[in-house]
Amino acid sequence: DAALGGILKLGGALQIPEATLGDEDLADVQKYENWDAPYPHIFQRRLAAFINLTDDYARQAADAANAAATDLPEAIRTNPDPLITAPLYGRWHALTQRLMTDPEGNPLPQDRNWIHELNLDPRFRTAAGFGTKVVQQNQETYMEAAWKQVGDVLRANQQIKWAQLAVQTSWVWYDSHLQPLKDAQPDQFFALTAPLDRRVLVDGKTRFFVQKASPVPRAAVASPMRRIARPGSRVAKKLDLASVGGGMAMVSRINAGEIHPAPPKITPPVLTTVDEIADAAEPTGLPDFLFDWLRAAPWLRTLILIIALLILLLLVVFVGPELGSITPGLGSLAGIALAVALGLLWLFQRTGRVREQQETADAIREDQLTPEAIDRLPNVPNFVLTPVGAPFQPASGGTDSPEGVRFKQGLTDAFTLIQASGAVSALPAPVVMDLPALSAQTFTTINPATTIPRRTLIRIHIPERIRRRLSETFVEAMAYPEFDTPMYKPLVDLSAELFLPNIQYVEENSISLLETNQRFIESYMVGLNHEFGRELLWREYPTDQRGSYFRQFWDVSSYLDRSGTDAETLKEELRDIPPIHLWSKFSDLGDHDHREKPGENEEELVLVIRGELLKKYPTAVIYAHRAEWVLKTDGTPDKTKPRGLVAITPAEEANPPDSKIRTPLYEAKVDPDIYFFGFDLTAIEAKGESDELPDDPGWFFVIKERPGEPRFGLDVDQDGAPGGTKNTWSDLSWTDVGVLPGEFLQPLPPPAVTLVPPTGTPPPGMDQQHAEDIQIPWNTAISAAEMAYILYQVPVLVAVHASEMLPEA
């Protein structure tokens, strides 16, 4: 290509932020970026054809072998020797064997997706080649670590092999014996599978629970009963159980209520029960139908009294005044009425006594032994426990005696226990089992193709990422190791120029901003994983070559987690790329930043610091701080004044929001003195004042001396001539006291320095600092604590706005 001079600029993991380039620089970048327009370039077509030679040769060789030697074994006919060409990076992860065209020469769909861009763009093929070289140089180290991770998987695979054998052998028994038994003799099937009752769920309940609620006792399906009732047993022959459907037919008959395993339990006749005593205490002398009426309708006694009184009232009103002149017939009628009224009164009195006797008898029945019955008992002030037969006349009214109170409390507790025991011991009505349906569900549940793999997977100990893949098919685990080592380091070991081209031009003691080159990083990571998959196959490691062994490019060990995420989840969230086999075939190279949401393909800013600063202060705190404008009186930004740091409220100090403070996501270092810190910010966001957000203040990048690590000394440099006036002791320099740094410091003679109040608009806190400092003298009486106060060096914070480190467009 004449416009490029036959050269493509390779690039590296970092680059100058493209969004801040001027027109001339941007045009130069785009010239190399669009080298393959119109797509595909002839170089790409030829490269794809060269890579496809492997697949073409394999297909032709297989066709020739099938046509010429159909009697050869299948493995020989379909797996000829391969033709070795340039590698197709990511072929196993993407399940792709060809590029651009299918075997018939038809264009492939998605011929510009990530795997095509990676393999057909020399810039990214070369980056993948760097990953290949890293693996080749460190293969022994990586393989040693891989074998250490696979120990549990090899043991698990041995158990899986035995379980696969168990599935096949159990299937014969399951299909040949249980299947016919389930349909023809469900009761026999139920008894045969009884040992599994506590493990088999039917409609959310165990079979043991279902049987316990049925008329069938556990003994009917227990092992001794199954042995007794087997077809060849002496009992089965003696009782001719075959004529009634076999010994286990009793399960169906008991379930249907045709036979009972044992007669119901009854009270022995020689024992007198409480209810029998109550029956003996019931009143006599009245017809049974009258007893039944009084129980069913207690209001009948009141009706009898009303009728008797009404008759007497009528006699007094109508017959009393005419008693002397009454006719003989009318007199006999009045006598009959009077006799009826008197009879009713007698009946009322008699039924009253009968009711009292009946209540006394009912009170001792078992169903009446309740705490409420004790509450209805009358108070007996003179209650005492007396021997049987001793005379005792209870008094009424008042309150119970102390002994009576204790006796009633004892009865209440006893009746409460009786009532609770009765409720607990009450047996629900048996529920008849649906034996055919129960057997069918049991048959489905104990399928060995389901139960054996499930039990095996519970017992083996393998990483969760591998276990998830076994849940789909029960085959040997295809393991793959994971390495959390930051893979930028071996790339830097190859050459720092591959990490950052022209890195030697980063100035000494400088601070600047770059952005990531996600396409380069992804290409390099695919090359690592592709080559290590080949190495694992060569070393006979149990893998399918689709694992993502390397997913960490940057060093995230110093990431500050402010969300409280657990360690494993956080480790996954901080990985640089998602598993490669999950990359969509519709995605492009550069779309797979694991820390971003789908569709957010923005390059992250990286702060670059070179010099002695971080060597001298290795614990310095580095973060990004949101900027804010100084506002005019009308509330609009005053862009003539420097921007400041947005304030952090006291409530936000413990955990500042991301909208104000952002800590580095990752870091890197190139020896001896170049440091890189990645932030979740883009160049446009950090710089501010963009076309989309003209009043956006942007972000500062802060280097802060850690406050918890105090230093003591004096300033090396100073503004102006030595001596003079200072606002605080913090302004004092070595020149002011007449000695050089490191020499012995004398409090005498006093320095020719005067502490004066600050003038103008002092920085926040300067007035208070001055007021405190003037209380510290500089003389022979100075104490060690006061000297330490003067020499204490206030922690330094340097904030540089992104706009000062990014080029002007």
XYZ file of C-alpha atoms in Angstrom, residues 22-685:
664
model
C -6.155 17.488 16.541
C -7.296 17.117 12.957
C -3.832 16.465 11.540
C -2.902 13.851 14.139
C -6.337 12.239 13.921
C -6.052 11.956 10.134
C -2.696 10.217 10.529
C -4.209 7.752 13.019
C -7.209 7.067 10.777
C -4.928 6.395 7.810
C -3.522 3.357 9.591
C -6.825 2.441 11.170
C -8.585 2.171 7.778
C -5.792 0.333 5.984
C -8.151 -2.480 4.926
C -10.823 -0.288 3.313
C -12.562 -1.463 1.221
C -12.869 -4.696 3.162
C -11.566 -7.301 2.586
C -8.088 -6.248 1.559
C -6.389 -8.659 -0.844
C -3.845 -9.414 1.879
C -6.736 -10.519 4.133
C -8.240 -12.734 1.439
C -4.913 -14.458 0.826
C -4.231 -14.817 4.548
C -7.692 -16.347 5.117
C -7.111 -18.805 2.260
C -3.761 -19.778 3.752
C -5.288 -20.351 7.215
C -8.165 -22.335 5.668
C -5.721 -24.770 4.030
C -5.791 -26.910 7.163
C -9.544 -27.425 6.918
C -9.459 -27.835 3.117
C -6.782 -30.526 3.322
C -8.541 -32.358 6.127
C -11.796 -32.493 4.155
C -10.135 -33.608 0.921
C -8.067 -36.261 2.683
C -11.134 -37.566 4.497
C -13.135 -37.749 1.251
C -10.292 -39.598 -0.494
C -9.894 -42.034 2.385
C -13.616 -42.708 2.517
C -13.772 -43.335 -1.205
C -10.652 -45.514 -1.497
C -10.657 -47.443 1.762
C -14.112 -47.823 3.189
C -12.907 -50.832 5.167
C -10.450 -48.740 7.191
C -11.346 -47.926 10.804
C -13.407 -44.789 11.317
C -10.630 -43.026 13.242
C -8.216 -43.418 10.311
C -10.724 -42.489 7.615
C -11.936 -39.271 9.282
C -8.718 -38.071 10.957
C -5.907 -37.799 8.410
C -2.633 -36.127 9.234
C -3.155 -32.353 9.489
C -1.577 -29.697 7.317
C 0.180 -27.132 9.459
C -0.406 -23.492 8.489
C -0.616 -20.208 10.350
C -2.777 -20.624 13.501
C -6.426 -19.572 13.614
C -6.368 -17.835 16.989
C -9.454 -18.556 19.118
C -10.681 -21.419 16.914
C -11.651 -23.660 19.844
C -13.293 -20.887 21.829
C -15.331 -19.640 18.869
C -15.864 -23.163 17.438
C -14.613 -21.813 14.111
C -12.458 -23.753 11.648
C -12.519 -21.337 8.708
C -12.363 -17.634 7.913
C -14.345 -15.603 5.351
C -15.596 -18.551 3.234
C -17.142 -21.965 3.848
C -15.718 -25.136 2.170
C -17.807 -24.435 -0.950
C -16.401 -20.905 -1.260
C -19.539 -19.087 -0.087
C -19.012 -15.996 2.103
C -19.480 -16.638 5.800
C -21.910 -14.512 7.784
C -20.368 -12.167 10.346
C -17.097 -12.095 8.380
C -16.018 -8.931 10.233
C -16.542 -10.074 13.801
C -13.863 -10.339 16.472
C -12.295 -13.599 15.293
C -11.917 -12.277 11.730
C -10.473 -8.949 12.897
C -8.066 -10.714 15.247
C -6.803 -13.186 12.655
C -6.843 -11.026 9.507
C -5.454 -7.724 10.847
C -1.636 -7.988 11.133
C -1.616 -5.587 14.096
C -3.753 -7.905 16.199
C -2.352 -11.192 14.859
C 1.028 -9.932 16.001
C -0.362 -9.075 19.458
C -1.762 -12.616 19.687
C 1.680 -13.849 18.647
C 3.169 -12.025 21.626
C 0.829 -14.057 23.843
C 1.987 -17.223 22.103
C 5.604 -16.339 22.745
C 4.944 -15.602 26.432
C 3.406 -19.061 26.892
C 6.228 -20.758 25.031
C 8.850 -19.053 27.196
C 7.042 -19.846 30.466
C 5.360 -23.134 29.595
C 7.038 -25.176 32.332
C 6.024 -22.716 35.037
C 2.442 -22.527 33.801
C 2.116 -26.298 33.388
C 3.422 -26.939 36.879
C 0.743 -24.615 38.258
C -1.883 -26.214 36.005
C -1.130 -29.735 37.260
C -1.444 -28.510 40.846
C -4.950 -27.249 40.092
C -6.149 -30.440 38.391
C -5.611 -32.868 41.279
C -9.224 -32.793 42.456
C -10.478 -33.045 38.876
C -8.510 -36.248 38.200
C -9.953 -37.830 41.337
C -13.410 -36.625 40.332
C -13.030 -38.116 36.853
C -12.248 -41.514 38.396
C -15.482 -41.347 40.399
C -17.380 -40.215 37.312
C -16.107 -43.234 35.368
C -17.329 -45.598 38.093
C -20.639 -43.731 38.192
C -21.017 -44.066 34.417
C -20.554 -47.838 34.813
C -23.123 -47.817 37.617
C -25.624 -46.016 35.392
C -25.279 -48.597 32.634
C -25.541 -51.647 34.924
C -28.413 -50.134 36.937
C -30.310 -49.340 33.775
C -30.602 -53.038 32.908
C -32.197 -53.814 36.270
C -34.318 -50.657 36.110
C -35.656 -51.199 32.603
C -35.964 -54.997 32.549
C -37.296 -55.666 36.046
C -38.814 -52.557 37.587
C -40.611 -51.341 34.469
C -42.865 -54.470 34.080
C -43.386 -54.746 37.830
C -44.560 -51.134 38.078
C -47.337 -51.676 35.541
C -48.431 -55.232 36.439
C -48.007 -55.353 40.233
C -47.849 -51.882 41.756
C -48.176 -53.310 45.293
C -45.168 -55.588 44.723
C -43.249 -52.625 43.231
C -44.190 -50.492 46.233
C -42.949 -53.110 48.690
C -39.739 -53.702 46.719
C -38.859 -49.997 46.717
C -39.846 -49.479 50.376
C -36.190 -48.985 51.524
C -36.170 -45.747 49.486
C -39.238 -44.298 51.198
C -37.334 -41.619 53.095
C -35.420 -40.486 49.952
C -38.194 -40.405 47.331
C -40.328 -37.286 47.052
C -43.873 -37.558 45.711
C -45.745 -34.263 45.251
C -43.408 -32.576 47.699
C -43.707 -35.284 50.383
C -41.567 -38.295 51.086
C -43.095 -41.683 50.452
C -42.527 -42.504 54.120
C -44.829 -39.622 55.094
C -47.484 -40.712 52.581
C -47.454 -44.291 53.845
C -47.525 -43.189 57.495
C -50.783 -41.324 56.823
C -52.316 -44.368 55.081
C -53.930 -47.535 56.524
C -50.837 -49.579 55.518
C -48.492 -50.052 58.509
C -44.741 -49.923 58.082
C -44.444 -53.567 59.096
C -46.366 -54.636 55.982
C -43.467 -53.607 53.712
C -40.584 -54.193 56.124
C -37.779 -56.603 55.205
C -38.985 -59.449 57.510
C -42.467 -59.334 55.970
C -41.081 -59.317 52.422
C -39.010 -62.419 53.260
C -41.971 -64.194 54.861
C -44.278 -63.407 51.954
C -41.853 -64.190 49.121
C -43.291 -66.709 46.613
C -41.070 -69.618 47.676
C -41.406 -69.219 51.429
C -43.085 -71.837 53.623
C -45.762 -69.371 54.744
C -46.616 -68.403 51.170
C -47.003 -72.069 50.183
C -48.950 -73.000 53.311
C -51.426 -70.131 52.910
C -51.461 -70.381 49.113
C -50.767 -66.649 48.758
C -50.274 -67.049 45.026
C -54.044 -67.554 44.659
C -54.709 -64.038 45.991
C -52.109 -62.262 43.836
C -48.963 -62.945 45.891
C -47.826 -62.123 49.380
C -47.500 -58.379 48.740
C -51.116 -58.205 47.529
C -51.960 -57.590 51.174
C -50.619 -54.041 50.704
C -53.437 -53.243 48.275
C -56.002 -55.059 50.438
C -54.969 -53.252 53.617
C -54.947 -49.967 51.723
C -58.505 -50.667 50.463
C -59.764 -51.700 53.925
C -60.500 -55.310 52.943
C -58.258 -56.695 55.674
C -56.772 -55.285 58.843
C -53.278 -55.976 60.112
C -54.525 -56.088 63.754
C -57.849 -55.656 65.598
C -58.530 -52.207 67.051
C -57.308 -51.640 70.576
C -60.006 -51.845 73.309
C -60.046 -51.371 77.055
C -59.938 -54.699 78.928
C -63.394 -55.455 80.429
C -61.941 -56.000 83.923
C -60.836 -52.350 84.053
C -63.333 -49.746 85.146
C -63.161 -46.554 83.077
C -64.055 -43.035 84.063
C -66.965 -43.047 81.624
C -68.369 -46.204 83.253
C -68.300 -44.468 86.640
C -70.094 -41.521 85.053
C -72.719 -43.856 83.607
C -73.284 -45.369 87.070
C -73.725 -41.896 88.549
C -76.371 -40.879 86.050
C -79.878 -40.299 87.586
C -82.695 -42.860 87.255
C -86.462 -42.776 87.708
C -87.352 -40.862 84.525
C -88.070 -42.254 81.058
C -85.131 -42.274 78.662
C -86.898 -40.014 76.196
C -87.224 -37.383 78.935
C -83.467 -37.579 79.633
C -82.820 -37.084 75.938
C -85.149 -34.058 75.819
C -83.496 -32.428 78.790
C -80.040 -32.913 77.236
C -81.120 -31.641 73.834
C -83.327 -28.776 75.083
C -82.598 -27.525 78.588
C -85.208 -24.828 78.125
C -87.990 -27.466 78.489
C -87.773 -27.174 82.304
C -88.498 -23.484 82.067
C -91.419 -24.223 79.729
C -92.878 -26.734 82.244
C -92.737 -24.121 85.025
C -94.351 -21.462 82.838
C -97.201 -23.813 81.876
C -97.836 -24.785 85.551
C -97.872 -21.171 86.688
C -100.125 -20.170 83.805
C -102.673 -22.900 84.780
C -102.658 -21.773 88.386
C -103.105 -18.140 87.306
C -106.114 -19.051 85.184
C -107.645 -20.961 88.062
C -107.263 -17.987 90.374
C -108.637 -15.486 87.884
C -111.599 -17.393 86.488
C -112.502 -20.002 89.093
C -111.574 -18.422 92.448
C -114.449 -15.787 92.697
C -117.135 -18.338 91.698
C -115.914 -21.161 93.898
C -119.151 -21.265 95.986
C -121.563 -21.330 93.037
C -119.567 -23.498 90.708
C -121.356 -26.321 88.942
C -120.350 -29.917 89.612
C -118.964 -30.416 86.088
C -116.932 -27.258 86.178
C -115.575 -28.193 89.611
C -114.226 -31.485 88.384
C -112.560 -29.671 85.429
C -110.908 -27.215 87.794
C -109.705 -30.075 89.905
C -108.127 -31.720 86.906
C -106.400 -28.467 85.973
C -105.138 -28.059 89.496
C -103.830 -31.630 89.485
C -102.047 -30.998 86.177
C -100.452 -27.818 87.522
C -99.294 -29.596 90.651
C -97.935 -32.454 88.516
C -96.009 -30.043 86.355
C -94.549 -28.369 89.420
C -93.450 -31.763 90.704
C -91.937 -32.559 87.329
C -90.070 -29.229 87.340
C -88.628 -29.959 90.760
C -87.771 -33.544 89.841
C -86.051 -32.607 86.583
C -84.022 -30.016 88.494
C -82.603 -32.698 90.748
C -82.089 -34.955 87.750
C -80.219 -32.203 85.911
C -77.925 -31.638 88.883
C -77.178 -35.369 89.057
C -76.614 -35.457 85.294
C -74.220 -32.495 85.426
C -72.330 -34.175 88.251
C -72.030 -37.376 86.225
C -71.003 -35.561 83.043
C -68.404 -33.525 84.915
C -66.239 -36.604 85.483
C -66.322 -37.848 81.907
C -63.018 -37.710 79.995
C -64.211 -35.148 77.489
C -65.140 -32.823 80.367
C -61.763 -32.972 82.116
C -60.720 -29.503 80.970
C -59.239 -26.480 82.774
C -62.477 -24.620 82.064
C -64.402 -27.176 84.109
C -62.262 -26.390 87.146
C -62.946 -22.677 86.698
C -66.689 -23.385 86.984
C -66.392 -25.145 90.371
C -67.810 -23.184 93.359
C -65.600 -21.714 96.038
C -65.313 -23.728 99.268
C -63.798 -21.672 102.125
C -63.327 -24.677 104.436
C -61.983 -27.137 101.846
C -59.510 -29.683 103.271
C -58.440 -33.119 102.118
C -60.087 -35.747 104.371
C -59.848 -39.545 104.560
C -62.442 -41.578 102.691
C -65.615 -41.865 104.801
C -64.754 -38.984 107.108
C -67.643 -36.538 107.603
C -67.241 -33.193 105.820
C -69.766 -30.442 105.229
C -68.574 -27.931 102.577
C -69.424 -24.283 103.091
C -70.378 -22.001 100.205
C -69.464 -18.447 99.289
C -66.321 -16.494 100.007
C -62.995 -17.649 98.597
C -61.287 -21.001 98.477
C -59.078 -22.085 101.325
C -55.301 -22.208 100.596
C -55.518 -25.971 100.295
C -58.461 -25.612 97.930
C -56.552 -23.152 95.767
C -53.615 -25.563 95.482
C -55.938 -28.483 94.779
C -57.747 -26.591 91.987
C -54.379 -25.533 90.518
C -53.248 -29.163 90.540
C -56.453 -30.233 88.818
C -56.046 -27.460 86.237
C -52.475 -28.561 85.443
C -53.528 -32.211 85.258
C -56.474 -31.480 82.967
C -54.283 -29.245 80.765
C -51.843 -32.133 80.347
C -54.688 -34.557 79.622
C -56.168 -32.207 77.046
C -52.797 -31.648 75.315
C -52.009 -35.369 75.336
C -55.352 -36.138 73.785
C -54.798 -33.587 71.024
C -51.353 -34.944 70.255
C -52.347 -38.577 70.363
C -55.405 -38.116 68.194
C -54.821 -39.968 64.955
C -56.092 -38.423 61.719
C -58.281 -40.463 59.473
C -56.147 -42.692 57.217
C -55.650 -41.478 53.631
C -55.914 -44.241 51.064
C -52.846 -44.327 48.805
C -53.082 -44.288 45.024
C -50.635 -47.162 44.559
C -50.441 -47.070 40.714
C -49.739 -43.323 40.670
C -47.348 -43.606 43.611
C -45.416 -46.397 41.911
C -45.262 -44.483 38.624
C -43.827 -41.384 40.298
C -41.353 -43.488 42.261
C -40.230 -45.182 39.049
C -39.561 -41.804 37.450
C -37.751 -40.467 40.506
C -35.311 -43.371 40.894
C -34.184 -43.317 37.275
C -30.458 -44.206 37.526
C -29.610 -41.812 34.686
C -30.682 -39.003 37.043
C -30.002 -40.223 40.549
C -26.481 -41.584 40.115
C -25.041 -38.460 38.396
C -26.731 -36.227 40.966
C -25.290 -38.172 43.890
C -21.874 -38.335 42.257
C -21.708 -34.608 41.603
C -22.598 -33.914 45.235
C -19.736 -36.054 46.520
C -16.922 -34.854 44.271
C -14.938 -31.698 44.980
C -14.164 -29.693 41.870
C -14.203 -25.955 41.112
C -17.665 -24.507 40.620
C -16.825 -23.275 37.125
C -16.251 -26.914 36.062
C -19.232 -28.301 37.993
C -21.618 -26.000 36.097
C -20.550 -27.578 32.817
C -21.116 -31.127 34.161
C -24.758 -30.375 34.961
C -25.562 -30.472 31.242
C -23.973 -33.828 30.335
C -22.611 -36.477 32.705
C -19.171 -36.952 31.199
C -15.646 -36.645 32.486
C -14.811 -33.159 33.669
C -12.869 -31.086 31.193
C -10.747 -29.057 33.570
C -8.924 -25.868 32.860
C -6.606 -23.963 35.179
C -6.985 -20.294 35.999
C -4.106 -17.876 36.448
C -4.700 -14.561 38.187
C -1.178 -13.320 37.406
C -1.209 -9.857 35.739
C -0.168 -10.771 32.201
C 1.122 -7.317 31.329
C 4.300 -8.242 33.239
C 5.553 -10.980 30.865
C 4.676 -8.666 27.959
C 6.883 -5.965 29.501
C 9.561 -8.598 30.041
C 9.531 -9.257 26.290
C 9.871 -5.568 25.627
C 8.490 -2.444 27.298
C 7.911 -1.096 23.767
C 5.242 -3.751 23.234
C 3.400 -2.492 26.297
C 3.753 1.195 25.410
C 5.400 2.152 22.114
C 7.992 4.918 22.460
C 7.963 4.513 26.228
C 11.441 6.035 26.367
C 9.916 9.404 25.438
C 7.929 9.640 28.678
C 9.687 12.543 30.393
C 11.453 12.231 33.725
C 9.474 13.540 36.712
C 6.316 13.954 34.668
C 2.634 13.131 35.017
C 0.436 12.477 31.992
C -2.652 10.613 30.752
C -3.027 7.790 28.238
C -5.906 5.449 27.431
C -6.140 1.694 27.006
C -6.050 -0.049 23.649
C -8.650 -2.727 24.330
C -8.269 -4.405 20.932
C -4.556 -4.951 21.493
C -5.187 -6.294 25.015
C -7.898 -8.704 23.835
C -5.717 -9.960 20.986
C -2.817 -10.580 23.347
C -5.091 -12.416 25.818
C -6.573 -14.624 23.074
C -3.044 -15.503 21.954
C -2.154 -16.517 25.509
C -5.202 -18.747 25.881
C -4.950 -20.235 22.395
C -1.326 -21.273 22.796
C -1.799 -22.598 26.322
C -4.756 -24.688 25.132
C -2.425 -26.303 22.590
C 0.150 -26.872 25.307
C -2.425 -28.527 27.585
C -3.471 -30.846 24.760
C 0.151 -31.778 24.079
C 0.698 -32.545 27.794
C -2.465 -34.736 27.866
C -4.190 -32.445 30.307
C -7.955 -33.244 30.658
C -9.285 -30.227 28.773
C -11.279 -29.363 25.668
C -9.073 -26.316 24.881
C -12.015 -23.934 25.342
C -10.983 -22.737 28.773
C -10.020 -19.127 29.445
C -6.877 -19.668 31.461
C -5.629 -16.077 31.403
C -8.171 -13.296 31.952
C -6.164 -10.795 33.979
C -4.046 -8.297 32.061
C -3.694 -5.523 34.653
C -2.695 -5.792 38.309
C -5.834 -5.353 40.474
C -4.242 -6.389 43.800
C -4.402 -2.831 45.157
C -8.042 -2.218 44.153
C -10.005 -0.575 46.967
C -13.379 -2.303 47.296
C -15.936 0.036 48.834
C -18.999 -2.118 48.110
C -18.363 -4.999 50.526
C -18.421 -7.630 47.754
C -17.207 -11.105 48.726
C -13.725 -12.096 47.566
C -14.687 -14.544 44.795
C -17.323 -12.264 43.293
C -14.938 -9.313 43.401
C -12.186 -11.356 41.731
C -14.561 -12.191 38.881
C -15.732 -8.591 38.498
C -12.163 -7.279 38.236
C -11.023 -9.639 35.481
C -10.203 -7.821 32.275
C -12.030 -10.065 29.785
C -15.009 -12.419 30.087
C -14.522 -16.122 29.254
C -13.584 -16.190 25.570
C -16.023 -18.977 24.670
C -18.839 -16.581 25.706
C -17.798 -13.837 23.271
C -20.676 -13.296 20.890
C -20.063 -14.059 17.222
C -21.786 -10.730 16.503
C -19.313 -8.709 18.604
C -16.219 -6.857 17.440
C -12.694 -6.944 18.750
C -12.516 -4.454 21.623
C -16.082 -5.108 22.808
C -15.085 -7.418 25.653
C -14.045 -5.262 28.594
C -15.361 -7.356 31.482
C -15.731 -4.334 33.749
C -18.085 -2.546 31.358
C -21.688 -3.219 30.484
C -22.457 -4.547 26.975
C -22.339 -1.725 24.460
C -20.115 0.537 26.603
C -16.935 0.188 24.557
C -15.053 3.156 25.967
C -11.329 3.170 26.535
C -10.312 3.845 30.144
C -7.902 6.590 31.166
C -4.534 5.607 32.597
C -2.522 8.022 34.740
C 1.210 7.765 34.008
C 3.736 8.933 36.626
C 7.465 8.809 35.999
C 10.180 9.891 38.405
C 11.395 9.630 41.982
C 8.105 10.720 43.549
C 6.609 7.276 44.168
C 10.001 5.846 45.078
C 10.329 8.401 47.862
C 6.659 8.158 48.861
C 5.641 4.589 47.961
C 2.517 4.774 50.135
C 1.111 7.898 48.496
C -2.633 7.810 47.865
C -3.653 8.289 44.224
C -7.231 8.893 43.123
C -9.440 11.007 40.861
C -11.425 13.877 42.417
C -14.359 15.606 40.787
C -13.747 19.277 39.939
C -16.122 22.183 40.469
C -16.321 25.714 39.137
C -16.183 28.891 41.160
C -19.652 30.311 40.669
C -20.579 33.875 39.869
C -23.256 35.728 41.778
C -25.828 34.627 39.194
C -24.935 30.947 39.726
C -23.110 30.434 36.411
C -19.517 29.083 36.259
C -16.738 31.664 36.443
C -14.276 30.111 33.979
C -11.716 32.857 34.549
C -10.887 31.367 37.947
C -9.194 28.035 38.627
C -11.412 25.054 39.267
C -11.376 23.516 42.731
C -12.032 20.117 44.281
C -15.670 19.367 44.953
C -16.380 19.247 48.682
C -16.839 15.949 50.523
C -19.472 16.143 53.247
C -18.763 14.608 56.685
C -21.328 11.897 55.960
C -19.443 10.978 52.750
C -15.932 10.883 54.208
C -16.033 7.196 55.214
C -17.209 6.087 51.764
C -17.256 8.904 49.184
C -19.603 8.382 46.205
C -18.216 7.539 42.769
C -19.625 10.812 41.493
C -16.967 12.628 43.581
C -14.082 10.220 44.219
C -12.796 7.364 42.052
C -9.927 5.126 43.056
C -7.775 3.216 40.533
C -9.229 0.049 39.033
C -5.803 -1.408 38.334
C -2.151 -0.503 38.074
C 1.063 -1.489 36.320
C 4.752 -0.671 36.591
C 7.646 -0.611 34.156
C 10.969 -0.606 35.912
C 12.628 1.399 37.118
C 10.311 4.345 37.688
C 7.218 4.415 35.432
C 3.848 3.766 37.116
C 0.407 3.368 35.531
C -2.979 3.735 37.255
C -6.207 2.926 35.405
C -9.471 4.765 36.163
C -13.077 4.253 35.175
C -13.063 7.520 33.244
C -12.812 8.491 29.596
C -10.699 11.321 28.239
C -13.799 13.414 27.477
C -15.197 12.921 31.002
